[in-house]
Amino acid sequence: MALHEAVNSRWLGWAFFKRELSNRFSGTLLGASWAFVQPLALLAVYGFVFETVFRVKLPPALDVPYLLFVALGLWPWLAFSEGVSRGMAAVVANAALVKKVRFPAAWLVLAAVSGSFVLNVLGYALVMLALALLGHAVHWQGLLVVLAGLLGLWLLATGVALALAALFVFVRDVEYVVSHGLSLLFYLSPVLFSVAMVPAMIADWMWINPVTGLLEGIRAAWLSGNMAPSAAMWQSMGVGVAVLLVGWWMFKRLVPHFEEEL
Amino acid sequence: MNQFPTAEGPLVVLRGVGKSYPLRAQNQAMGRLATVWGHLVGRPRVTDVFHALQDVNLNILRGQSTGLVGVNGAGKSTLMKLVAGVIAPDVGTLHTSGRVGALLELGAGFHPEYTGRVNVQMACSLMGMSPAETAERMDQILAFADIGTHIDQPVKQYSSGMVVRLGFAVATSMRPDLLITDEVLAVGDESFQRKCIQWMEHYLATGGTLLLCSHSMYHIQKLCTHAAWIDAGQLREFGLASDVTRHYLTWHEEKAGAARQLSKPEVVQVVDASLYQIKTMTLNSQTNADTLVLASGASLTVSGTVHSPDGRAPGVAVGLLRADGTPVYGTYSDQEGYTPRRLAAKEYGYSITFPDMPLLPGRYVARSHALDPESMRLFDCVERTFEVTGHTREEGFCRLPHVWDAGG
C-alpha cells in the first residue's frame, strides 16, 4: 500500500475499522462490555494468584498496591497481544474478499490492530478513572508519556501483525507459533512484575524486548508523573518504527502472491 | 452493438501478459518458507508451475465490448482477474485507463452476519466511495435491488437470488468505464433478469464497455462487438464477436464429431472393382483440396463420378451434415427419379445443386454415397468439408422461411 493508495482508499480503512469494532460484539449478549469485563476478570485472578497465594512483595520503592501495579500494565499488554493476534488473522479471515476484489489488503491488518487498541485503551481509561475516584495516587501529568508508550506499542503491534499476516497466508503454522509465543512473551514482559525485581543479570536481557521499555515507561509515568519519556522508552519506540517498516516491506513484497496462496 | 469513436486510446492494453500458479505437490512447511523467502528477496523459487495465461496481447477500446469464450480452465477467469487488478501479471505489461468495475461472483464479499444495508455500505467502500457518496447512491441501489424490508435483515437470511440482486445493484451504481463480469446475466427471477439486460443495454448504448465472460454465445453476440477466444492459456483468436463465436462453436462441433467417429460404421476404403463406389467428388467444381468457403445464401453444387462394376446406372445419395455429425438433409437419386449420366463403360457422373442455400454460418460436411441400381445397398461414403460465412445472430443451422407480423 503506497501512500497515495492509502489516501485514496482511506474510507475503506475506516469502514474496515468500524466493522472490526462491531465484529467484536455483534451477536454477543453483553456487547461492548466484554472489552472491560474480561480484563477485569483477568486482573482479579492475577490478584488472587500472586497477591493472595504467592504473596508477591513489590520493592519498597514501588509504594503501591499490587493490583494497581498490575492494572497499569495489563491493559496496554492486552492491546498489544490482541492487536498482534487479530491483525495476524485478518487477511486469511477475509480470503474471499482478497481473492475477488481489488483493494489495499493492508487496511484489514491496520483495522484489526487499531480496533484492539481502541477497545483496550477505552477500558484502560475507565479503569484509571475508577482508580482515581477511589483515591489512588496516579499522576495525570504523565498522560502524555503514557500515550507515547501506547503509540509505541501500536507501532510495534502493527509492524509485527503486518509481517505475520502476510506469512500466515503462506504458512498456517504461524497461528500456533504466535498464540504460544504471545503467552510466553506475557511472562517475559514486565506485566506481573517490575524489571527492578529481576536479578540484574537477567534484567539486562529483558530490555532486548521492546515491550519491556514501553510497559515500564507507561507505568513509571503513572506512578511518578514524569513528563518526558525515558531513554529506554525512546529506544523501544525506535524499535517499534523499525519493526513497522520491516513489517510493511514484507507485506508489500508478499501481497501480490496472496491470491495464489489463499 | 454500438460502435463508438475510439480516438481516446484503449481502455485495456495487454502486452505479452503471462500468469502462472505454483503447483503444490507437497505442503511442507519448509518448502512454504522457502517460497516466502524467494518472494521477499525477489528471486522466486523455481517450482513446477501451471501456466494459466501465456503471452496474451489484447487491446480493448472504449465502446468495444469484448466477450471471452473458451472451455472451463482455459484461463478466462485469470484474464478477468488480471484486468480487474485483483492479481498482477508475472510477465508482460498490463495497462488500464478509466474506472474499472469488476463483478466477479456477485455478493462474494458480503458478510452473512450483517444486514444488506451494512453490506452495501462496505461494498461501496471497497469500490472507493466515501460515506457521503455511498449515502447518495443508497436509494438508487435499494430501488434497483428491490428487496423491500429485507435490506435491514442479515444477509444470511437472504435467498441466493436476493444476494445476487443486491450485488448487481451495488455494481451497477458506480457506472464504470469498463465493467468486467462473468455469468451474471442470468441472475434472479424473470423480471429481474429483464432489468439487468435493460440496464446493460442502456449502459452499452451510453458508451459503456463490457468485458463479459459467458458460455452463452447468444449473450456474447448480443452484448459484445468483439470476442476473444482463450484456449489453454493463450489467446487463440480475437475479432468480431460473430466470427469468433462461430469458430469457437465449430471447434466444439468438430471435437464432438471426432469422438463420435469411432462408433460410425467403417467407411469402405478398399478400392474393389466389383463394388459400386464414388470415384471423385467436388463442391462447386472446386479442383483444389482447400475447404470451400461459401456465403450464406449462395448455391452449392455437389458433383462427381461413380464407378459401376457391371455398367448399370448406380444410385447416388447426397447428404449435408453439420461438422459435429448432426444430419441436416439427405436425399436419394431414385427417390426423385434421377439417373446419373453415363460417361464411360463403367463410369457415371452425378450433380446436385442446392440453390440459395439457407444454411447458417458454420462448418458443414457434404457426403456422397454410391448405391446399387436398386438403391438397396449403400456401399461407401465420401466427405468434403465446407464453410458457410456470414454475420447473423440467428440460432440453429438452417434458416426457415418466416414472416413476422403484428400479432396479437
XYZ file of C-alpha atoms in Angstrom:
670
model
C 0.000 0.000 0.000
C 1.715 3.119 -1.203
C 0.869 6.414 0.440
C -1.322 7.763 -2.379
C -3.152 4.450 -2.448
C -3.737 4.725 1.293
C -5.107 8.241 0.893
C -7.392 7.235 -1.968
C -8.808 4.291 -0.076
C -8.944 5.905 3.367
C -12.721 5.406 3.579
C -12.238 1.709 3.097
C -9.816 1.676 6.021
C -12.399 3.500 8.103
C -15.114 1.047 7.030
C -12.920 -1.920 7.988
C -12.171 -0.273 11.327
C -15.854 0.245 12.120
C -16.616 -3.316 11.078
C -13.786 -4.609 13.263
C -15.306 -2.885 16.286
C -18.806 -4.175 15.635
C -17.443 -7.628 14.680
C -16.112 -7.994 18.170
C -19.560 -7.790 19.704
C -22.275 -8.443 17.192
C -24.387 -11.304 18.408
C -22.955 -11.306 21.956
C -25.156 -10.776 24.971
C -23.179 -8.127 26.797
C -21.901 -6.353 23.699
C -19.008 -3.989 24.116
C -18.825 -4.513 27.868
C -16.876 -7.716 27.235
C -13.937 -5.483 26.460
C -13.986 -4.389 30.096
C -15.280 -7.472 31.844
C -12.668 -9.881 30.549
C -9.578 -7.857 31.573
C -11.163 -7.163 34.963
C -11.658 -10.892 35.479
C -8.034 -11.474 34.473
C -6.919 -8.807 36.917
C -8.921 -10.430 39.706
C -7.339 -13.819 39.001
C -3.816 -12.380 38.939
C -4.577 -10.600 42.188
C -5.730 -13.844 43.760
C -2.821 -15.958 42.495
C 0.080 -13.599 43.030
C -1.024 -11.433 45.933
C -3.156 -13.823 47.963
C -1.474 -17.154 47.226
C 2.143 -16.325 46.399
C 2.241 -13.102 48.480
C 4.339 -11.209 45.981
C 6.098 -8.206 47.508
C 6.822 -5.224 45.333
C 10.135 -3.453 46.020
C 9.787 -0.732 48.683
C 10.418 1.989 46.103
C 7.133 0.995 44.465
C 4.780 2.030 47.232
C 1.516 0.910 45.556
C -0.925 -1.988 45.944
C -0.001 -4.960 43.764
C -3.355 -4.952 41.928
C -2.933 -1.313 40.940
C 0.576 -2.081 39.752
C -0.651 -4.945 37.512
C -3.588 -2.897 36.223
C -1.248 -0.187 34.912
C 0.480 -2.670 32.613
C -2.284 -5.183 31.884
C -4.438 -3.136 29.511
C -1.529 -1.927 27.361
C -0.289 -5.511 27.169
C -3.722 -6.801 26.143
C -3.982 -4.123 23.465
C -0.634 -5.257 22.089
C -1.208 -9.018 22.214
C -4.788 -8.875 20.933
C -3.690 -6.490 18.224
C -0.957 -8.877 17.072
C -3.134 -11.985 17.067
C -6.168 -10.356 15.439
C -4.056 -8.452 12.936
C -2.241 -11.648 12.011
C -5.503 -13.431 11.186
C -7.085 -10.507 9.329
C -6.019 -11.390 5.777
C -6.777 -15.113 5.961
C -10.133 -14.400 7.617
C -11.088 -12.265 4.619
C -9.742 -14.642 1.974
C -12.925 -14.478 -0.113
C -12.596 -10.730 -0.402
C -8.860 -10.722 -1.119
C -9.328 -13.240 -3.917
C -12.157 -11.416 -5.649
C -11.826 -7.698 -5.097
C -9.056 -5.224 -5.721
C -8.306 -3.216 -2.586
C -5.304 -2.488 -0.361
C -5.320 -5.543 1.893
C -3.092 -3.832 4.480
C -6.184 -1.976 5.709
C -7.519 -5.268 7.049
C -4.485 -5.626 9.307
C -4.436 -1.984 10.343
C -8.128 -2.067 11.193
C -7.758 -5.225 13.292
C -4.781 -3.884 15.270
C -6.319 -0.461 15.738
C -9.643 -1.948 16.808
C -7.928 -3.893 19.576
C -6.075 -0.806 20.726
C -9.147 1.429 20.758
C -11.198 -1.048 22.798
C -8.469 -1.796 25.305
C -7.470 1.831 25.676
C -11.111 2.669 26.392
C -11.132 0.002 29.088
C -7.837 1.351 30.373
C -9.273 4.867 30.606
C -12.296 3.644 32.587
C -10.072 1.698 34.986
C -7.779 4.682 35.513
C -10.759 6.937 36.184
C -12.135 4.418 38.655
C -8.753 4.204 40.407
C -8.564 7.974 40.615
C -12.073 8.156 42.067
C -11.128 5.501 44.633
C -8.376 7.852 45.762
C -5.352 6.047 44.374
C -2.487 8.347 43.639
C -1.904 8.255 39.895
C -0.164 11.156 38.223
C -2.217 12.524 35.344
C 0.616 14.799 34.266
C 2.297 11.630 32.974
C -0.546 11.144 30.491
C 1.443 12.333 27.506
C 4.190 9.791 28.171
C 1.529 7.094 28.632
C 0.056 7.968 25.242
C 3.529 7.902 23.695
C 4.047 4.444 25.175
C 0.725 3.251 23.768
C 1.666 4.685 20.376
C 4.934 2.755 20.571
C 3.038 -0.448 21.329
C 0.693 0.249 18.399
C 3.643 0.755 16.031
C 5.198 -2.462 17.255
C 1.952 -4.453 17.068
C 1.141 -3.146 13.587
C 4.592 -3.995 12.259
C 4.567 -7.486 13.761
C 0.974 -8.079 12.616
C 1.693 -6.991 9.023
C 4.636 -9.373 8.787
C 2.742 -12.235 10.421
C -0.464 -11.666 8.439
C 1.498 -11.981 5.207
C 3.383 -15.015 6.497
C 0.170 -16.638 7.721
C -1.137 -16.700 4.140
C 1.759 -18.958 3.168
C 2.427 -20.923 6.340
C -0.560 -21.773 8.505
C 1.624 -22.888 11.449
C 2.114 -19.219 12.183
C -1.155 -19.211 14.111
C 0.082 -21.741 16.692
C 3.521 -20.231 16.937
C 2.023 -16.805 17.566
C -0.544 -17.858 20.147
C 2.093 -19.758 22.134
C 4.678 -17.079 21.525
C 2.401 -14.397 22.920
C 1.647 -16.339 26.090
C 5.383 -16.846 26.622
C 6.061 -13.191 25.921
C 3.466 -12.254 28.538
C 5.596 -13.790 31.265
C 8.811 -12.433 29.770
C 7.427 -8.892 29.742
C 7.087 -6.878 32.922
C 3.309 -7.046 33.380
C 3.014 -9.047 36.600
C 6.354 -7.775 37.939
C 8.781 -4.935 37.519
C 12.206 -5.244 35.932
C 13.556 -3.919 39.239
C 12.515 -7.234 40.851
C 14.531 -9.274 38.345
C 18.158 -10.303 39.062
C 20.461 -7.840 37.290
C 21.993 -10.454 35.000
C 18.610 -11.422 33.546
C 17.203 -7.896 33.674
C 19.788 -6.724 31.155
C 18.454 -9.269 28.696
C 14.863 -8.265 29.287
C 15.419 -4.859 27.734
C 16.001 -6.505 24.357
C 12.233 -6.991 24.266
C 10.864 -3.607 23.156
C 7.637 -4.260 25.067
C 9.664 -4.060 28.298
C 10.764 -0.471 27.712
C 7.276 0.638 26.746
C 5.430 -1.038 29.645
C 7.965 0.155 32.223
C 7.753 3.641 30.715
C 3.959 3.747 30.845
C 3.887 2.525 34.432
C 6.594 4.923 35.529
C 4.650 7.818 34.003
C 1.527 6.951 36.017
C 3.454 6.379 39.235
C 5.944 9.242 39.129
C 4.290 11.646 36.699
C 7.375 12.178 34.588
C 6.685 14.440 31.636
C 9.304 13.067 29.231
C 9.908 9.503 28.087
C 12.952 7.677 29.414
C 15.865 6.712 27.166
C 14.713 3.082 27.220
C 11.282 4.185 26.048
C 12.698 6.228 23.205
C 14.749 3.240 22.189
C 11.739 0.950 22.233
C 9.748 3.402 20.142
C 12.609 3.484 17.666
C 12.479 -0.308 17.539
C 8.711 -0.007 17.015
C 9.203 2.230 13.985
C 11.834 -0.142 12.590
C 9.571 -3.161 13.100
C 6.722 -1.313 11.397
C 8.915 -0.544 8.385
C 10.109 -4.141 8.119
C 6.556 -5.493 8.507
C 5.284 -3.023 5.933
C 8.015 -4.053 3.496
C 7.333 -7.767 3.988
C 3.613 -7.270 3.458
C 4.236 -5.261 0.319
C 6.530 -7.932 -1.110
C 4.151 -10.768 -0.371
C 0.766 -9.178 -1.115
C 0.929 -9.811 -4.908
C 1.063 -13.541 -4.171
C -1.847 -13.735 -1.711
C -4.388 -14.642 -4.364
C -2.450 -17.713 -5.467
C -1.986 -18.997 -1.920
C -5.381 -18.374 -0.342
C -23.875 -3.185 -30.524
C -22.828 0.430 -30.726
C -19.530 1.336 -32.233
C -18.206 4.424 -30.510
C -15.357 6.568 -31.737
C -12.189 5.249 -30.200
C -9.877 8.197 -30.580
C -9.034 8.400 -26.888
C -6.972 5.223 -26.821
C -7.615 1.755 -25.479
C -9.206 1.105 -22.114
C -7.110 -2.004 -21.624
C -3.773 -2.916 -23.153
C -2.132 -6.286 -22.555
C 1.336 -6.898 -23.956
C 2.845 -10.344 -23.640
C 0.949 -10.934 -20.429
C 1.506 -14.204 -18.609
C 0.431 -15.548 -15.237
C 1.381 -18.840 -13.706
C 0.451 -20.526 -10.478
C 2.791 -22.703 -8.441
C 1.776 -26.334 -8.323
C 1.923 -27.526 -4.783
C 2.784 -31.192 -4.784
C 3.659 -31.335 -1.119
C 2.625 -28.964 1.562
C 5.785 -28.973 3.643
C 6.319 -26.026 5.919
C 9.986 -25.683 4.935
C 9.075 -25.530 1.274
C 6.498 -22.883 2.055
C 9.051 -20.854 3.988
C 11.433 -21.115 1.050
C 8.667 -19.772 -1.185
C 8.159 -16.808 1.139
C 11.892 -16.161 1.224
C 12.042 -16.251 -2.560
C 9.306 -13.641 -2.820
C 10.968 -11.454 -0.177
C 14.393 -11.388 -1.819
C 12.863 -11.090 -5.267
C 14.129 -14.405 -6.579
C 11.052 -16.617 -6.839
C 11.690 -20.229 -6.023
C 11.674 -22.417 -9.086
C 8.835 -24.876 -8.748
C 6.522 -26.614 -11.140
C 4.017 -24.086 -12.315
C 0.751 -24.098 -14.120
C 0.675 -21.513 -16.888
C -2.794 -20.074 -16.531
C -2.073 -17.471 -19.226
C 0.817 -17.081 -21.637
C 1.824 -14.281 -23.958
C -1.562 -12.606 -24.271
C -1.692 -9.484 -26.438
C -5.016 -7.712 -26.417
C -6.419 -4.213 -26.782
C -9.890 -3.324 -25.639
C -11.038 0.010 -26.977
C -13.729 2.178 -25.471
C -17.115 1.029 -26.709
C -15.622 -2.196 -27.981
C -17.322 -4.608 -25.637
C -15.495 -7.891 -25.631
C -16.747 -11.334 -24.855
C -14.451 -14.033 -23.504
C -15.073 -17.547 -24.736
C -13.236 -20.764 -24.036
C -13.647 -24.057 -22.245
C -13.516 -24.350 -18.454
C -9.989 -23.859 -17.179
C -8.804 -22.128 -20.336
C -7.759 -19.034 -18.379
C -10.757 -16.737 -18.770
C -11.098 -16.094 -15.045
C -7.400 -15.396 -14.706
C -7.635 -12.866 -17.525
C -10.594 -11.161 -15.866
C -8.823 -11.032 -12.522
C -5.782 -9.516 -14.203
C -7.786 -6.795 -15.916
C -9.741 -6.189 -12.704
C -6.428 -5.710 -10.880
C -7.066 -8.452 -8.321
C -3.833 -10.101 -9.448
C -0.763 -8.817 -11.250
C 0.863 -10.464 -14.279
C 4.150 -12.360 -13.804
C 5.425 -11.236 -17.176
C 4.382 -8.637 -19.686
C 2.613 -5.354 -19.100
C -0.997 -4.546 -18.423
C -2.389 -1.047 -18.528
C -5.941 0.039 -17.836
C -7.411 3.517 -18.008
C -10.682 4.809 -16.672
C -12.811 3.355 -13.902
C -12.803 -0.400 -13.917
C -15.657 -2.161 -12.166
C -15.455 -5.856 -11.562
C -18.364 -8.086 -10.797
C -16.688 -11.402 -10.136
C -19.183 -13.560 -8.297
C -21.962 -11.305 -7.167
C -22.097 -10.770 -3.458
C -18.876 -12.690 -2.827
C -17.730 -10.015 -0.405
C -20.932 -9.935 1.591
C -20.721 -10.792 5.260
C -23.588 -13.100 6.251
C -23.994 -11.698 9.758
C -24.593 -8.144 8.614
C -27.673 -6.580 7.146
C -27.959 -5.905 3.449
C -27.639 -2.208 4.091
C -24.371 -2.560 6.011
C -23.018 -4.860 3.306
C -23.937 -2.350 0.615
C -22.041 0.315 2.540
C -18.987 -1.931 2.756
C -19.206 -2.860 -0.922
C -19.343 0.828 -1.837
C -16.284 1.479 0.317
C -14.496 -1.347 -1.492
C -15.228 0.433 -4.751
C -13.621 3.552 -3.358
C -16.700 5.577 -2.462
C -16.760 7.896 0.520
C -19.608 7.604 3.070
C -21.222 10.682 1.510
C -21.149 9.182 -1.992
C -22.488 5.915 -0.619
C -25.386 7.657 1.116
C -26.132 9.497 -2.110
C -26.453 6.271 -4.064
C -28.137 4.182 -1.409
C -31.695 4.953 -2.578
C -30.820 4.143 -6.160
C -29.216 0.855 -5.129
C -32.165 -0.134 -2.966
C -34.579 0.723 -5.759
C -32.653 -1.415 -8.222
C -32.286 -4.404 -5.887
C -35.948 -4.051 -4.905
C -35.824 -6.461 -1.989
C -38.008 -4.320 0.272
C -37.625 -4.540 4.040
C -35.184 -7.444 3.731
C -32.483 -4.835 3.311
C -32.332 -4.480 7.103
C -32.170 -8.240 7.711
C -28.869 -10.138 7.945
C -27.683 -11.379 4.570
C -27.565 -14.951 5.919
C -31.371 -14.933 5.816
C -31.444 -13.990 2.134
C -32.269 -16.313 -0.686
C -29.444 -16.709 -3.186
C -31.497 -14.684 -5.656
C -31.715 -11.767 -3.256
C -27.960 -11.817 -2.689
C -27.202 -11.510 -6.406
C -29.844 -8.813 -6.848
C -28.153 -6.758 -4.181
C -24.720 -7.485 -5.631
C -25.764 -6.443 -9.092
C -27.434 -3.309 -7.760
C -24.233 -2.265 -5.998
C -22.032 -2.951 -9.007
C -24.236 -1.006 -11.383
C -24.420 2.016 -9.115
C -20.875 3.083 -9.859
C -21.140 3.171 -13.673
C -17.609 2.151 -14.565
C -15.920 2.817 -17.911
C -15.189 -0.880 -18.117
C -17.412 -3.438 -16.461
C -15.874 -6.869 -16.010
C -18.346 -9.584 -15.340
C -18.867 -13.321 -15.628
C -22.030 -15.372 -15.721
C -24.199 -12.799 -14.048
C -26.740 -12.007 -16.694
C -28.839 -14.934 -15.687
C -29.434 -13.879 -12.102
C -32.617 -13.617 -10.175
C -36.094 -14.201 -11.439
C -37.508 -13.369 -14.840
C -38.342 -9.746 -14.123
C -35.002 -9.051 -12.514
C -33.190 -10.614 -15.448
C -35.069 -8.267 -17.728
C -34.000 -5.375 -15.525
C -30.354 -6.494 -15.741
C -30.474 -6.794 -19.508
C -32.159 -3.404 -19.791
C -29.537 -1.842 -17.590
C -26.802 -3.498 -19.617
C -28.230 -2.287 -22.902
C -28.537 1.246 -21.588
C -25.005 1.045 -20.256
C -23.696 -0.053 -23.652
C -25.831 2.468 -25.544
C -24.371 5.302 -23.470
C -20.780 4.370 -24.164
C -20.049 1.742 -21.516
C -17.694 -1.097 -22.317
C -18.134 -4.641 -21.180
C -15.675 -7.461 -20.649
C -18.062 -10.371 -20.446
C -17.185 -13.969 -19.799
C -20.011 -16.236 -20.785
C -20.775 -19.663 -22.124
C -23.833 -18.219 -23.773
C -22.842 -17.304 -27.329
C -26.204 -15.578 -27.545
C -25.323 -13.109 -24.798
C -21.882 -12.509 -26.250
C -23.232 -11.817 -29.710
C -25.987 -9.661 -28.318
C -23.932 -7.541 -25.938
C -20.414 -7.564 -27.393
C -18.955 -6.291 -30.629
C -15.793 -8.306 -30.236
C -14.795 -11.589 -28.722
C -11.585 -13.215 -27.557
C -11.197 -16.971 -27.565
C -8.918 -18.218 -24.835
C -7.641 -21.726 -25.267
C -5.174 -23.449 -22.928
C -3.930 -20.136 -21.543
C -3.406 -18.498 -24.895
C -5.358 -16.051 -26.971
C -6.425 -18.192 -29.893
C -8.478 -15.644 -31.716
C -9.610 -12.060 -31.308
C -12.043 -10.423 -33.687
C -15.662 -9.656 -34.345
C -17.945 -11.447 -31.927
C -19.872 -13.186 -34.710
C -16.696 -14.641 -36.261
C -15.061 -15.754 -33.040
C -18.167 -17.341 -31.577
C -18.810 -19.206 -34.835
C -15.268 -20.548 -34.967
C -15.481 -21.495 -31.331
C -18.749 -23.360 -31.814
C -17.424 -25.064 -34.938
C -14.394 -26.208 -32.999
C -16.715 -27.701 -30.391
C -18.770 -29.424 -33.065
C -15.682 -30.915 -34.636
C -14.412 -32.084 -31.288
C -17.727 -33.787 -30.577
C -17.782 -35.202 -34.131
C -14.308 -36.675 -33.789
C -15.400 -38.507 -30.705
C -18.452 -39.930 -32.448
C -16.461 -41.154 -35.468
C -15.436 -44.244 -33.548
C -18.948 -45.569 -33.343
C -19.606 -44.891 -37.025
C -19.678 -47.879 -39.423
C -16.439 -48.318 -41.307
C -16.166 -46.282 -44.430
C -15.484 -48.523 -47.427
C -11.979 -47.619 -48.420
C -10.668 -50.643 -50.282
C -10.958 -49.967 -53.969
C -12.641 -53.152 -55.057
C -13.546 -53.086 -58.735
C -16.503 -55.336 -58.055
C -18.320 -52.717 -55.922
C -20.252 -49.589 -56.736
C -18.266 -46.626 -55.454
C -17.784 -42.875 -55.620
C -14.607 -42.169 -57.580
C -14.482 -38.371 -57.354
C -16.431 -35.722 -55.588
C -16.224 -31.918 -55.842
C -18.104 -28.999 -54.346
C -18.955 -26.172 -56.754
C -16.461 -27.794 -59.172
C -13.566 -26.683 -56.974
C -10.483 -28.568 -58.102
C -8.003 -27.880 -55.288
C -8.066 -29.509 -51.869
C -8.967 -26.319 -49.930
C -12.118 -26.158 -47.875
C -14.840 -24.490 -49.897
C -15.968 -21.198 -48.371
C -19.488 -20.198 -49.163
C -21.519 -17.134 -48.291
C -24.785 -17.892 -46.566
C -27.472 -17.908 -49.256
C -25.163 -18.854 -52.141
C -25.796 -22.058 -54.054
C -23.917 -25.327 -53.584
C -23.358 -27.984 -56.228
C -22.162 -31.430 -55.234
C -20.930 -33.385 -58.236
C -18.677 -36.338 -59.019
C -18.281 -39.665 -60.726
C -19.336 -43.170 -59.673
C -17.772 -46.485 -60.633
C -20.229 -49.154 -61.718
C -18.770 -52.711 -61.817
C -21.453 -54.079 -64.141
C -22.034 -50.955 -66.233
C -25.579 -50.399 -64.956
C -26.519 -46.906 -63.712
C -25.873 -46.755 -59.942
C -27.867 -44.921 -57.369
C -26.410 -41.925 -55.545
C -27.225 -40.439 -52.161
C -26.095 -36.955 -51.152
C -26.316 -35.572 -47.658
C -25.346 -32.444 -45.748
C -24.275 -32.609 -42.105
C -23.079 -30.194 -39.514
C -19.395 -30.544 -38.650
C -20.362 -32.418 -35.455
C -22.212 -35.045 -37.492
C -25.762 -33.821 -36.987
C -27.633 -34.557 -40.226
C -29.160 -31.522 -41.922
C -30.608 -33.005 -45.075
C -30.182 -36.047 -47.294
C -31.744 -37.310 -50.495
C -31.559 -40.360 -52.797
C -31.374 -40.213 -56.583
C -34.009 -42.922 -57.107
C -36.466 -41.132 -54.859
C -36.632 -38.246 -57.257
C -36.319 -40.228 -60.496
C -32.791 -39.048 -61.192
C -30.361 -41.237 -63.103
C -26.651 -40.462 -63.243
C -25.375 -39.721 -66.720
C -23.214 -42.357 -68.416
C -19.665 -41.047 -69.025
C -17.865 -44.267 -69.938
C -18.489 -48.015 -69.923
C -18.284 -48.314 -66.142
C -18.405 -44.630 -65.130
C -21.357 -42.392 -64.394
C -21.491 -38.721 -63.433
C -23.891 -37.032 -60.982
C -24.550 -33.474 -59.957
C -26.978 -31.948 -57.462
C -27.427 -28.245 -56.788
C -28.870 -26.595 -53.695
C -29.774 -23.077 -54.800
C -29.918 -20.201 -52.256
C -28.624 -22.430 -49.508
C -30.344 -21.460 -46.242
C -27.559 -22.848 -44.034
C -26.453 -20.531 -41.215
C -22.763 -19.732 -40.809
C -20.658 -22.617 -39.575
C -18.733 -25.662 -40.765
C -20.546 -28.383 -42.614
C -19.818 -31.632 -44.407
C -21.192 -32.824 -47.734
C -21.363 -36.586 -48.244
C -21.857 -38.711 -51.318
C -22.726 -42.396 -51.217
C -22.810 -44.879 -54.061
C -25.721 -47.341 -54.091
C -26.560 -50.279 -56.267
C -29.011 -49.668 -59.139
C -31.865 -50.945 -56.956
C -30.848 -48.463 -54.263
C -30.937 -51.282 -51.772
C -27.345 -51.342 -50.651
C -25.227 -48.352 -49.702
C -21.553 -49.005 -50.441
C -19.357 -46.107 -49.492
C -19.152 -42.631 -48.093
C -17.003 -39.760 -49.338
C -16.874 -36.463 -47.448
C -15.933 -32.899 -48.273
C -15.946 -30.125 -45.669
C -17.181 -26.656 -46.459
C -17.706 -23.482 -44.514
C -20.596 -21.074 -44.622
C -19.811 -17.484 -43.653
C -21.944 -14.537 -42.699
C -22.885 -12.297 -39.778
C -26.106 -13.195 -38.114
C -27.493 -13.864 -34.696
C -29.967 -16.438 -35.864
C -29.910 -19.699 -33.950
C -29.688 -23.262 -35.210
C -28.171 -24.228 -38.534
C -30.831 -23.598 -41.133
C -32.843 -20.510 -41.971
C -36.522 -21.326 -42.237
C -38.834 -19.100 -44.249
C -40.822 -16.986 -41.872
C -42.989 -13.911 -41.534
C -43.183 -11.527 -38.594
C -46.473 -9.756 -38.346
C -48.258 -7.508 -35.912
C -49.503 -10.476 -33.920
C -51.969 -10.130 -31.084
